[in-house]
């Protein structure tokens, strides 16, 4: 079974530039997440999709970050314009979510995109 | 609110030593609890989980018991190997609020041969 695919693996940009990350979840997984992992910290949820609808984007800085999940499969996360504090690893995860009220779901993570903003 | 607190690392052990990584949580209701592991250059992967009080999750020689009275989920292994060197994340999924998974800061483990 193919895992969660992310690209690019690394990205270096200057502040105020824009950047986009791509994620392809495991086939059939309805739920997709984007997490931000700053060095030395745990992953922080940015946005959660159920199929192509947003379930939770309460921690997404909407003035500069945007995300979409077209057709309920692939997803892109964009930052425009980037700031120095956006330097982090951006992780995509997916899960099958077999029951609406399940809390014991397992997340499947991609390897992440390491972003450096100079 | 919901949160997870882990012991700070790095933790450095010799091979075959006993490992404990402490994790405590704050949550409303009865969350599910997880340990994820991140090996160098790889994504996070689930190590073990427990979904109710007194449950014990186990995998690859690692164990953790869901302790409601102390709100803890400490990770243990009786004899670590060099290949266990990684970053370990404690996490919880609240009983309410959809499928959000909240992670601790992570604890880096180095095992010396």
PDB file of C-alpha atoms in Angstrom:
ATOM      1  CA  UNK A   1       0.000   0.000   0.000  1.00  0.00           C
ATOM      2  CA  UNK A   2       1.397   3.375  -1.017  1.00  0.00           C
ATOM      3  CA  UNK A   3       1.861   5.855   1.809  1.00  0.00           C
ATOM      4  CA  UNK A   4       1.100   9.551   2.043  1.00  0.00           C
ATOM      5  CA  UNK A   5       3.105  11.389  -0.593  1.00  0.00           C
ATOM      6  CA  UNK A   6       4.335  14.954  -0.137  1.00  0.00           C
ATOM      7  CA  UNK A   7       6.375  17.289  -2.297  1.00  0.00           C
ATOM      8  CA  UNK A   8       8.690  19.032  -2.410  1.00  0.00           C
ATOM      9  CA  UNK A   9      10.900  17.503   0.276  1.00  0.00           C
ATOM     10  CA  UNK A  10      12.751  20.763   0.901  1.00  0.00           C
ATOM     11  CA  UNK A  11      12.070  24.391   0.001  1.00  0.00           C
ATOM     12  CA  UNK A  12      14.093  27.522   0.639  1.00  0.00           C
ATOM     13  CA  UNK A  13      12.520  30.917  -0.055  1.00  0.00           C
ATOM     14  CA  UNK A  14      12.974  34.523   0.963  1.00  0.00           C
ATOM     15  CA  UNK A  15      10.489  36.283   3.200  1.00  0.00           C
ATOM     16  CA  UNK A  16       7.494  37.781   1.415  1.00  0.00           C
ATOM     17  CA  UNK A  17       7.699  35.152  -1.327  1.00  0.00           C
ATOM     18  CA  UNK A  18       4.960  32.586  -1.810  1.00  0.00           C
ATOM     19  CA  UNK A  19       5.242  28.811  -1.607  1.00  0.00           C
ATOM     20  CA  UNK A  20       2.973  25.821  -2.129  1.00  0.00           C
ATOM     21  CA  UNK A  21       3.090  22.274  -0.813  1.00  0.00           C
ATOM     22  CA  UNK A  22       1.341  19.257  -2.248  1.00  0.00           C
ATOM     23  CA  UNK A  23      -0.059  16.149  -0.576  1.00  0.00           C
ATOM     24  CA  UNK A  24      -1.515  12.933  -1.951  1.00  0.00           C
ATOM     25  CA  UNK A  25      -3.142  10.900   0.832  1.00  0.00           C
ATOM     26  CA  UNK A  26      -3.545   7.140   0.986  1.00  0.00           C
ATOM     27  CA  UNK A  27      -6.170   5.991  -1.470  1.00  0.00           C
ATOM     28  CA  UNK A  28      -9.627   5.881   0.087  1.00  0.00           C
ATOM     29  CA  UNK A  29      -8.762   7.991   3.129  1.00  0.00           C
ATOM     30  CA  UNK A  30     -11.514  10.524   3.652  1.00  0.00           C
ATOM     31  CA  UNK A  31      -9.795  12.714   6.238  1.00  0.00           C
ATOM     32  CA  UNK A  32      -6.712  14.793   5.480  1.00  0.00           C
ATOM     33  CA  UNK A  33      -4.721  16.978   7.845  1.00  0.00           C
ATOM     34  CA  UNK A  34      -1.991  19.587   7.512  1.00  0.00           C
ATOM     35  CA  UNK A  35       0.275  20.025  10.524  1.00  0.00           C
ATOM     36  CA  UNK A  36       3.060  22.532  11.162  1.00  0.00           C
ATOM     37  CA  UNK A  37       6.045  21.251  13.134  1.00  0.00           C
ATOM     38  CA  UNK A  38       8.454  23.936  14.308  1.00  0.00           C
ATOM     39  CA  UNK A  39      11.886  22.699  15.362  1.00  0.00           C
ATOM     40  CA  UNK A  40      11.769  21.310  18.897  1.00  0.00           C
ATOM     41  CA  UNK A  41       7.973  21.319  19.076  1.00  0.00           C
ATOM     42  CA  UNK A  42       5.237  18.821  18.412  1.00  0.00           C
ATOM     43  CA  UNK A  43       3.054  18.992  15.314  1.00  0.00           C
ATOM     44  CA  UNK A  44       0.344  21.662  15.438  1.00  0.00           C
ATOM     45  CA  UNK A  45      -2.842  21.164  13.428  1.00  0.00           C
ATOM     46  CA  UNK A  46      -3.386  23.822  10.776  1.00  0.00           C
ATOM     47  CA  UNK A  47      -6.386  22.455   8.912  1.00  0.00           C
ATOM     48  CA  UNK A  48      -8.465  19.291   8.686  1.00  0.00           C
ATOM     49  CA  UNK A  49     -10.545  18.179   5.687  1.00  0.00           C
ATOM     50  CA  UNK A  50     -13.288  15.596   5.551  1.00  0.00           C
ATOM     51  CA  UNK A  51     -13.476  14.687   1.857  1.00  0.00           C
ATOM     52  CA  UNK A  52     -13.306  18.139   0.240  1.00  0.00           C
ATOM     53  CA  UNK A  53     -14.924  20.057   3.117  1.00  0.00           C
ATOM     54  CA  UNK A  54     -13.079  21.875   5.908  1.00  0.00           C
ATOM     55  CA  UNK A  55     -13.757  20.430   9.384  1.00  0.00           C
ATOM     56  CA  UNK A  56     -11.352  22.565  11.430  1.00  0.00           C
ATOM     57  CA  UNK A  57      -9.192  25.501  10.386  1.00  0.00           C
ATOM     58  CA  UNK A  58      -9.228  27.358  13.690  1.00  0.00           C
ATOM     59  CA  UNK A  59      -5.421  27.502  13.905  1.00  0.00           C
ATOM     60  CA  UNK A  60      -4.754  28.383  10.281  1.00  0.00           C
ATOM     61  CA  UNK A  61      -3.388  31.957   9.873  1.00  0.00           C
ATOM     62  CA  UNK A  62      -5.901  32.818   7.197  1.00  0.00           C
ATOM     63  CA  UNK A  63      -4.313  36.144   6.303  1.00  0.00           C
ATOM     64  CA  UNK A  64      -1.390  34.284   4.712  1.00  0.00           C
ATOM     65  CA  UNK A  65      -2.174  30.565   4.650  1.00  0.00           C
ATOM     66  CA  UNK A  66      -4.704  28.851   2.426  1.00  0.00           C
ATOM     67  CA  UNK A  67      -5.472  25.225   1.657  1.00  0.00           C
ATOM     68  CA  UNK A  68      -7.739  23.312  -0.635  1.00  0.00           C
ATOM     69  CA  UNK A  69      -8.607  19.727  -1.327  1.00  0.00           C
ATOM     70  CA  UNK A  70     -10.072  19.413  -4.763  1.00  0.00           C
ATOM     71  CA  UNK A  71     -12.298  16.403  -5.456  1.00  0.00           C
ATOM     72  CA  UNK A  72     -11.614  15.103  -1.969  1.00  0.00           C
ATOM     73  CA  UNK A  73      -8.224  13.610  -2.879  1.00  0.00           C
ATOM     74  CA  UNK A  74      -5.030  15.675  -3.310  1.00  0.00           C
ATOM     75  CA  UNK A  75      -4.464  18.797  -1.273  1.00  0.00           C
ATOM     76  CA  UNK A  76      -2.307  21.896  -1.538  1.00  0.00           C
ATOM     77  CA  UNK A  77      -1.225  24.249   1.227  1.00  0.00           C
ATOM     78  CA  UNK A  78      -0.076  27.733   0.249  1.00  0.00           C
ATOM     79  CA  UNK A  79       1.693  30.493   2.142  1.00  0.00           C
ATOM     80  CA  UNK A  80       1.593  34.008   0.705  1.00  0.00           C
ATOM     81  CA  UNK A  81       3.540  36.011   1.756  1.00  0.00           C
ATOM     82  CA  UNK A  82       5.909  33.933   3.870  1.00  0.00           C
ATOM     83  CA  UNK A  83       7.418  35.192   7.116  1.00  0.00           C
ATOM     84  CA  UNK A  84      10.564  34.087   8.917  1.00  0.00           C
ATOM     85  CA  UNK A  85       8.486  32.371  11.610  1.00  0.00           C
ATOM     86  CA  UNK A  86       6.922  30.098   8.988  1.00  0.00           C
ATOM     87  CA  UNK A  87      10.163  28.103   8.856  1.00  0.00           C
ATOM     88  CA  UNK A  88       9.064  24.618   9.859  1.00  0.00           C
ATOM     89  CA  UNK A  89       8.288  21.140   8.588  1.00  0.00           C
ATOM     90  CA  UNK A  90       4.815  20.899   7.063  1.00  0.00           C
ATOM     91  CA  UNK A  91       3.319  17.469   7.570  1.00  0.00           C
ATOM     92  CA  UNK A  92       0.392  15.969   5.752  1.00  0.00           C
ATOM     93  CA  UNK A  93      -1.525  13.099   7.311  1.00  0.00           C
ATOM     94  CA  UNK A  94      -4.582  11.087   6.369  1.00  0.00           C
ATOM     95  CA  UNK A  95      -6.909   8.630   8.044  1.00  0.00           C
ATOM     96  CA  UNK A  96      -9.739   6.378   6.906  1.00  0.00           C
ATOM     97  CA  UNK A  97     -12.240   7.636   9.502  1.00  0.00           C
ATOM     98  CA  UNK A  98     -14.538   4.619   9.421  1.00  0.00           C
ATOM     99  CA  UNK A  99     -16.946   5.893  12.098  1.00  0.00           C
ATOM    100  CA  UNK A 100     -18.162   9.429  12.576  1.00  0.00           C
ATOM    101  CA  UNK A 101     -17.636   9.452  16.332  1.00  0.00           C
ATOM    102  CA  UNK A 102     -14.408   7.457  16.467  1.00  0.00           C
ATOM    103  CA  UNK A 103     -11.632   9.026  18.514  1.00  0.00           C
ATOM    104  CA  UNK A 104      -9.099   6.223  18.226  1.00  0.00           C
ATOM    105  CA  UNK A 105      -8.217   6.748  14.604  1.00  0.00           C
ATOM    106  CA  UNK A 106      -4.660   6.184  13.476  1.00  0.00           C
ATOM    107  CA  UNK A 107      -3.002   8.918  11.455  1.00  0.00           C
ATOM    108  CA  UNK A 108      -0.739   8.065   8.530  1.00  0.00           C
ATOM    109  CA  UNK A 109       1.920  10.725   7.971  1.00  0.00           C
ATOM    110  CA  UNK A 110       3.968  11.732   4.968  1.00  0.00           C
ATOM    111  CA  UNK A 111       7.672  12.561   5.308  1.00  0.00           C
ATOM    112  CA  UNK A 112       6.942  16.283   5.309  1.00  0.00           C
ATOM    113  CA  UNK A 113       8.207  19.369   3.509  1.00  0.00           C
ATOM    114  CA  UNK A 114      10.966  21.277   5.277  1.00  0.00           C
ATOM    115  CA  UNK A 115      10.535  25.001   4.637  1.00  0.00           C
ATOM    116  CA  UNK A 116      13.273  27.537   5.335  1.00  0.00           C
ATOM    117  CA  UNK A 117      12.357  31.224   5.053  1.00  0.00           C
ATOM    118  CA  UNK A 118      15.396  33.498   4.821  1.00  0.00           C
TER     119      UNK A 118
ATOM    120  CA  UNK B   1      -8.396  22.901  27.090  1.00  0.00           C
ATOM    121  CA  UNK B   2      -6.727  19.772  25.791  1.00  0.00           C
ATOM    122  CA  UNK B   3      -2.953  19.467  26.053  1.00  0.00           C
ATOM    123  CA  UNK B   4      -0.080  17.005  26.378  1.00  0.00           C
ATOM    124  CA  UNK B   5       3.110  17.441  28.399  1.00  0.00           C
ATOM    125  CA  UNK B   6       6.158  15.237  27.851  1.00  0.00           C
ATOM    126  CA  UNK B   7       9.463  15.022  29.625  1.00  0.00           C
ATOM    127  CA  UNK B   8      12.155  17.080  27.953  1.00  0.00           C
ATOM    128  CA  UNK B   9      14.918  15.373  26.079  1.00  0.00           C
ATOM    129  CA  UNK B  10      17.237  14.334  24.860  1.00  0.00           C
ATOM    130  CA  UNK B  11      17.324  11.052  26.710  1.00  0.00           C
ATOM    131  CA  UNK B  12      20.582   9.150  26.259  1.00  0.00           C
ATOM    132  CA  UNK B  13      20.770   5.470  27.220  1.00  0.00           C
ATOM    133  CA  UNK B  14      23.087   2.559  26.689  1.00  0.00           C
ATOM    134  CA  UNK B  15      21.848  -0.455  24.786  1.00  0.00           C
ATOM    135  CA  UNK B  16      19.735  -2.841  26.920  1.00  0.00           C
ATOM    136  CA  UNK B  17      18.895  -0.105  29.450  1.00  0.00           C
ATOM    137  CA  UNK B  18      15.338   0.446  30.716  1.00  0.00           C
ATOM    138  CA  UNK B  19      13.427   3.309  29.139  1.00  0.00           C
ATOM    139  CA  UNK B  20      10.713   5.520  30.590  1.00  0.00           C
ATOM    140  CA  UNK B  21       9.380   8.615  28.848  1.00  0.00           C
ATOM    141  CA  UNK B  22       6.821  10.458  30.928  1.00  0.00           C
ATOM    142  CA  UNK B  23       3.626  11.858  29.457  1.00  0.00           C
ATOM    143  CA  UNK B  24       0.745  13.590  31.211  1.00  0.00           C
ATOM    144  CA  UNK B  25      -2.347  15.073  29.664  1.00  0.00           C
ATOM    145  CA  UNK B  26      -5.194  17.475  30.264  1.00  0.00           C
ATOM    146  CA  UNK B  27      -8.499  16.750  28.594  1.00  0.00           C
ATOM    147  CA  UNK B  28     -12.220  16.821  29.125  1.00  0.00           C
ATOM    148  CA  UNK B  29     -13.930  13.473  29.142  1.00  0.00           C
ATOM    149  CA  UNK B  30     -12.067  10.333  28.173  1.00  0.00           C
ATOM    150  CA  UNK B  31      -9.671  10.881  25.286  1.00  0.00           C
ATOM    151  CA  UNK B  32      -7.862   8.225  23.318  1.00  0.00           C
ATOM    152  CA  UNK B  33      -4.094   8.273  23.931  1.00  0.00           C
ATOM    153  CA  UNK B  34      -1.266   7.525  21.517  1.00  0.00           C
ATOM    154  CA  UNK B  35       2.473   7.282  21.178  1.00  0.00           C
ATOM    155  CA  UNK B  36       3.917   8.123  17.772  1.00  0.00           C
ATOM    156  CA  UNK B  37       7.560   7.636  16.776  1.00  0.00           C
ATOM    157  CA  UNK B  38       9.606   9.538  14.200  1.00  0.00           C
ATOM    158  CA  UNK B  39      12.781   7.833  12.982  1.00  0.00           C
ATOM    159  CA  UNK B  40      15.445  10.006  11.327  1.00  0.00           C
ATOM    160  CA  UNK B  41      14.347  11.148   7.879  1.00  0.00           C
ATOM    161  CA  UNK B  42      10.912   9.547   8.150  1.00  0.00           C
ATOM    162  CA  UNK B  43       7.373  10.649   8.906  1.00  0.00           C
ATOM    163  CA  UNK B  44       5.603  10.027  12.205  1.00  0.00           C
ATOM    164  CA  UNK B  45       4.130   6.578  12.647  1.00  0.00           C
ATOM    165  CA  UNK B  46       1.848   5.152  15.284  1.00  0.00           C
ATOM    166  CA  UNK B  47       3.690   3.099  17.905  1.00  0.00           C
ATOM    167  CA  UNK B  48       0.804   2.184  20.213  1.00  0.00           C
ATOM    168  CA  UNK B  49      -2.515   3.444  21.517  1.00  0.00           C
ATOM    169  CA  UNK B  50      -5.046   3.032  24.338  1.00  0.00           C
ATOM    170  CA  UNK B  51      -8.670   4.058  24.164  1.00  0.00           C
ATOM    171  CA  UNK B  52      -9.942   3.760  27.748  1.00  0.00           C
ATOM    172  CA  UNK B  53      -8.764   3.830  31.347  1.00  0.00           C
ATOM    173  CA  UNK B  54      -6.472   0.952  32.421  1.00  0.00           C
ATOM    174  CA  UNK B  55      -5.941  -0.137  28.819  1.00  0.00           C
ATOM    175  CA  UNK B  56      -2.355  -1.093  28.008  1.00  0.00           C
ATOM    176  CA  UNK B  57      -1.035  -0.414  24.531  1.00  0.00           C
ATOM    177  CA  UNK B  58       1.971  -2.394  23.369  1.00  0.00           C
ATOM    178  CA  UNK B  59       4.108  -2.797  20.253  1.00  0.00           C
ATOM    179  CA  UNK B  60       7.731  -3.705  19.454  1.00  0.00           C
ATOM    180  CA  UNK B  61       8.504  -4.210  23.153  1.00  0.00           C
ATOM    181  CA  UNK B  62       7.141  -0.788  24.110  1.00  0.00           C
ATOM    182  CA  UNK B  63       4.234  -0.455  26.547  1.00  0.00           C
ATOM    183  CA  UNK B  64       2.096   2.346  27.957  1.00  0.00           C
ATOM    184  CA  UNK B  65      -0.854   2.174  30.363  1.00  0.00           C
ATOM    185  CA  UNK B  66      -3.752   4.655  30.341  1.00  0.00           C
ATOM    186  CA  UNK B  67      -3.892   5.961  33.926  1.00  0.00           C
ATOM    187  CA  UNK B  68      -6.980   8.103  34.416  1.00  0.00           C
ATOM    188  CA  UNK B  69      -6.311   8.797  38.108  1.00  0.00           C
ATOM    189  CA  UNK B  70      -2.919  10.353  37.349  1.00  0.00           C
ATOM    190  CA  UNK B  71      -3.801  11.515  33.793  1.00  0.00           C
ATOM    191  CA  UNK B  72      -0.667   9.826  32.529  1.00  0.00           C
ATOM    192  CA  UNK B  73       0.424   7.584  29.667  1.00  0.00           C
ATOM    193  CA  UNK B  74       4.123   6.883  30.280  1.00  0.00           C
ATOM    194  CA  UNK B  75       6.073   4.968  27.623  1.00  0.00           C
ATOM    195  CA  UNK B  76       8.310   2.102  28.792  1.00  0.00           C
ATOM    196  CA  UNK B  77      10.614  -0.479  27.272  1.00  0.00           C
ATOM    197  CA  UNK B  78      12.577  -3.028  29.230  1.00  0.00           C
ATOM    198  CA  UNK B  79      15.661  -3.188  26.984  1.00  0.00           C
ATOM    199  CA  UNK B  80      16.330  -0.538  24.341  1.00  0.00           C
ATOM    200  CA  UNK B  81      18.286  -1.074  21.152  1.00  0.00           C
ATOM    201  CA  UNK B  82      20.295   1.330  19.010  1.00  0.00           C
ATOM    202  CA  UNK B  83      17.527   1.087  16.420  1.00  0.00           C
ATOM    203  CA  UNK B  84      15.087   2.654  18.922  1.00  0.00           C
ATOM    204  CA  UNK B  85      16.874   6.005  18.556  1.00  0.00           C
ATOM    205  CA  UNK B  86      14.135   8.374  17.411  1.00  0.00           C
ATOM    206  CA  UNK B  87      11.799  11.133  18.563  1.00  0.00           C
ATOM    207  CA  UNK B  88       8.754   9.948  20.515  1.00  0.00           C
ATOM    208  CA  UNK B  89       5.520  11.953  20.618  1.00  0.00           C
ATOM    209  CA  UNK B  90       2.699  11.477  23.082  1.00  0.00           C
ATOM    210  CA  UNK B  91      -0.700  12.498  21.701  1.00  0.00           C
ATOM    211  CA  UNK B  92      -4.378  12.543  22.543  1.00  0.00           C
ATOM    212  CA  UNK B  93      -7.611  12.613  20.624  1.00  0.00           C
ATOM    213  CA  UNK B  94     -10.412  14.250  22.611  1.00  0.00           C
ATOM    214  CA  UNK B  95     -13.725  12.511  23.148  1.00  0.00           C
ATOM    215  CA  UNK B  96     -15.466  15.447  21.579  1.00  0.00           C
ATOM    216  CA  UNK B  97     -14.381  17.882  18.894  1.00  0.00           C
ATOM    217  CA  UNK B  98     -14.115  15.638  15.899  1.00  0.00           C
ATOM    218  CA  UNK B  99     -10.906  13.923  14.920  1.00  0.00           C
ATOM    219  CA  UNK B 100      -8.333  16.410  16.131  1.00  0.00           C
ATOM    220  CA  UNK B 101      -5.128  14.820  17.426  1.00  0.00           C
ATOM    221  CA  UNK B 102      -3.051  16.955  19.786  1.00  0.00           C
ATOM    222  CA  UNK B 103       0.663  16.240  20.140  1.00  0.00           C
ATOM    223  CA  UNK B 104       3.216  16.826  22.845  1.00  0.00           C
ATOM    224  CA  UNK B 105       6.559  18.465  22.065  1.00  0.00           C
ATOM    225  CA  UNK B 106       8.358  15.174  21.562  1.00  0.00           C
ATOM    226  CA  UNK B 107      11.248  13.496  23.377  1.00  0.00           C
ATOM    227  CA  UNK B 108      14.403  12.602  21.489  1.00  0.00           C
ATOM    228  CA  UNK B 109      15.999   9.277  22.465  1.00  0.00           C
ATOM    229  CA  UNK B 110      19.617   8.389  21.725  1.00  0.00           C
ATOM    230  CA  UNK B 111      20.713   4.801  22.363  1.00  0.00           C
ATOM    231  CA  UNK B 112      24.460   4.112  22.449  1.00  0.00           C
ATOM    232  CA  UNK B 113      25.963   0.750  21.536  1.00  0.00           C
TER     233      UNK B 113
END
